[in-house]
């Protein structure tokens, strides 16, 4: 879609004061998908030269905000960690064309903060931490579970930039289980649940997205019983946190979340045996 109110596109490598009507331009798959009448200038991140994905010396994985879904998918195929399958599963949860895969970015998916955002699911489940850069150069780090605060809402100040997301090596070493469902065969995710089992201390985490307005992450010191998991889910997700739109009613999303979470609990328990 043409954004006919935009008067200028600025290269993000050239410093300039932030002003009202500015917006960061990554892949642009959302930005150009609907009218943005409040925008006057786009700050283009495409030529920043940030390494899309890299493994750091401490074994953690850093994903640049500009890393595309296609690039992440290719990179993950070379990863040799227990959590490797989760990357492709979340990439495939986009159910998008190759054109979207080659333009949509990890950072854009997080900053849109939509319940069905699969990069939110991936990074929240793997204990991701966002690096945010303010206009004055100040840096701060926020966990993904705290960065996305609601549907379309995120912990991002005016002019602040999501630079990257870091996934710790401890999380990459976890066994994972993935469940996703939709009302339609090729529909948007209505429920997406991910489980992780830490081989170091035996702890288990269950992360719920798509069915809730923000990511919900439950941690257990050891593999929970069915009752403990059910009680924890019921206590963690209030009635107004279940998402309600054309892709699924809250009652159905809640039912399927509990069902898929129990499947994940059993899969992780069987894997441990």
PDB file of N, CA and C in Angstrom, residues 3 8 51 65 117 126 187 189 204 207-208 210 212 216 219 222-223 229 248 250:
ATOM      1  N   UNK A   3       1.926   4.818   1.083  1.00  0.00           N
ATOM      2  CA  UNK A   3       1.738   5.684   2.249  1.00  0.00           C
ATOM      3  C   UNK A   3       1.907   7.119   1.775  1.00  0.00           C
ATOM      4  N   UNK A   8       9.410  11.672   3.495  1.00  0.00           N
ATOM      5  CA  UNK A   8      10.857  11.444   3.458  1.00  0.00           C
ATOM      6  C   UNK A   8      11.179  10.058   3.999  1.00  0.00           C
ATOM      7  N   UNK A  51      24.477  -7.991  11.802  1.00  0.00           N
ATOM      8  CA  UNK A  51      24.519  -9.427  11.553  1.00  0.00           C
ATOM      9  C   UNK A  51      23.173 -10.021  11.940  1.00  0.00           C
ATOM     10  N   UNK A  65      17.160  -7.298  15.170  1.00  0.00           N
ATOM     11  CA  UNK A  65      15.763  -6.967  14.893  1.00  0.00           C
ATOM     12  C   UNK A  65      15.468  -7.051  13.404  1.00  0.00           C
ATOM     13  N   UNK A 117       1.784 -13.535  16.923  1.00  0.00           N
ATOM     14  CA  UNK A 117       3.155 -13.353  16.461  1.00  0.00           C
ATOM     15  C   UNK A 117       4.061 -14.511  16.861  1.00  0.00           C
ATOM     16  N   UNK A 126      12.066 -19.193  24.887  1.00  0.00           N
ATOM     17  CA  UNK A 126      13.508 -19.421  25.092  1.00  0.00           C
ATOM     18  C   UNK A 126      14.149 -18.310  25.917  1.00  0.00           C
ATOM     19  N   UNK A 187      -5.051 -21.366   8.860  1.00  0.00           N
ATOM     20  CA  UNK A 187      -5.447 -20.118   9.508  1.00  0.00           C
ATOM     21  C   UNK A 187      -4.398 -19.565  10.451  1.00  0.00           C
ATOM     22  N   UNK A 189      -2.649 -18.545  13.862  1.00  0.00           N
ATOM     23  CA  UNK A 189      -2.576 -19.258  15.142  1.00  0.00           C
ATOM     24  C   UNK A 189      -3.615 -18.698  16.113  1.00  0.00           C
ATOM     25  N   UNK A 204      10.784 -27.197  34.358  1.00  0.00           N
ATOM     26  CA  UNK A 204       9.931 -27.197  33.171  1.00  0.00           C
ATOM     27  C   UNK A 204       9.244 -25.841  33.067  1.00  0.00           C
ATOM     28  N   UNK A 207       4.928 -21.984  27.954  1.00  0.00           N
ATOM     29  CA  UNK A 207       4.672 -20.633  27.461  1.00  0.00           C
ATOM     30  C   UNK A 207       3.448 -20.644  26.564  1.00  0.00           C
ATOM     31  N   UNK A 208       2.519 -19.757  26.875  1.00  0.00           N
ATOM     32  CA  UNK A 208       1.262 -19.661  26.131  1.00  0.00           C
ATOM     33  C   UNK A 208       1.231 -18.352  25.354  1.00  0.00           C
ATOM     34  N   UNK A 210      -0.737 -16.518  21.471  1.00  0.00           N
ATOM     35  CA  UNK A 210      -1.803 -16.572  20.465  1.00  0.00           C
ATOM     36  C   UNK A 210      -3.194 -16.600  21.095  1.00  0.00           C
ATOM     37  N   UNK A 212      -3.720 -15.717  24.168  1.00  0.00           N
ATOM     38  CA  UNK A 212      -3.714 -14.669  25.193  1.00  0.00           C
ATOM     39  C   UNK A 212      -3.209 -13.358  24.602  1.00  0.00           C
ATOM     40  N   UNK A 216       2.313 -15.620  28.240  1.00  0.00           N
ATOM     41  CA  UNK A 216       2.222 -16.084  29.631  1.00  0.00           C
ATOM     42  C   UNK A 216       3.188 -17.246  29.796  1.00  0.00           C
ATOM     43  N   UNK A 219       6.592 -21.413  35.143  1.00  0.00           N
ATOM     44  CA  UNK A 219       7.810 -22.160  35.473  1.00  0.00           C
ATOM     45  C   UNK A 219       7.531 -23.106  36.633  1.00  0.00           C
ATOM     46  N   UNK A 222      10.066 -28.702  38.875  1.00  0.00           N
ATOM     47  CA  UNK A 222      10.196 -30.044  38.307  1.00  0.00           C
ATOM     48  C   UNK A 222       8.952 -30.298  37.456  1.00  0.00           C
ATOM     49  N   UNK A 223       8.930 -31.423  36.771  1.00  0.00           N
ATOM     50  CA  UNK A 223       7.796 -31.714  35.898  1.00  0.00           C
ATOM     51  C   UNK A 223       6.500 -31.677  36.696  1.00  0.00           C
ATOM     52  N   UNK A 229      -0.402 -28.275  36.729  1.00  0.00           N
ATOM     53  CA  UNK A 229      -0.357 -27.468  35.506  1.00  0.00           C
ATOM     54  C   UNK A 229      -1.686 -26.767  35.276  1.00  0.00           C
ATOM     55  N   UNK A 248     -11.151 -16.968  16.927  1.00  0.00           N
ATOM     56  CA  UNK A 248     -11.466 -17.865  18.035  1.00  0.00           C
ATOM     57  C   UNK A 248     -12.052 -17.147  19.230  1.00  0.00           C
ATOM     58  N   UNK A 250     -12.893 -16.629  23.273  1.00  0.00           N
ATOM     59  CA  UNK A 250     -12.075 -16.873  24.471  1.00  0.00           C
ATOM     60  C   UNK A 250     -12.301 -18.245  25.104  1.00  0.00           C
TER      61      UNK A 250
END
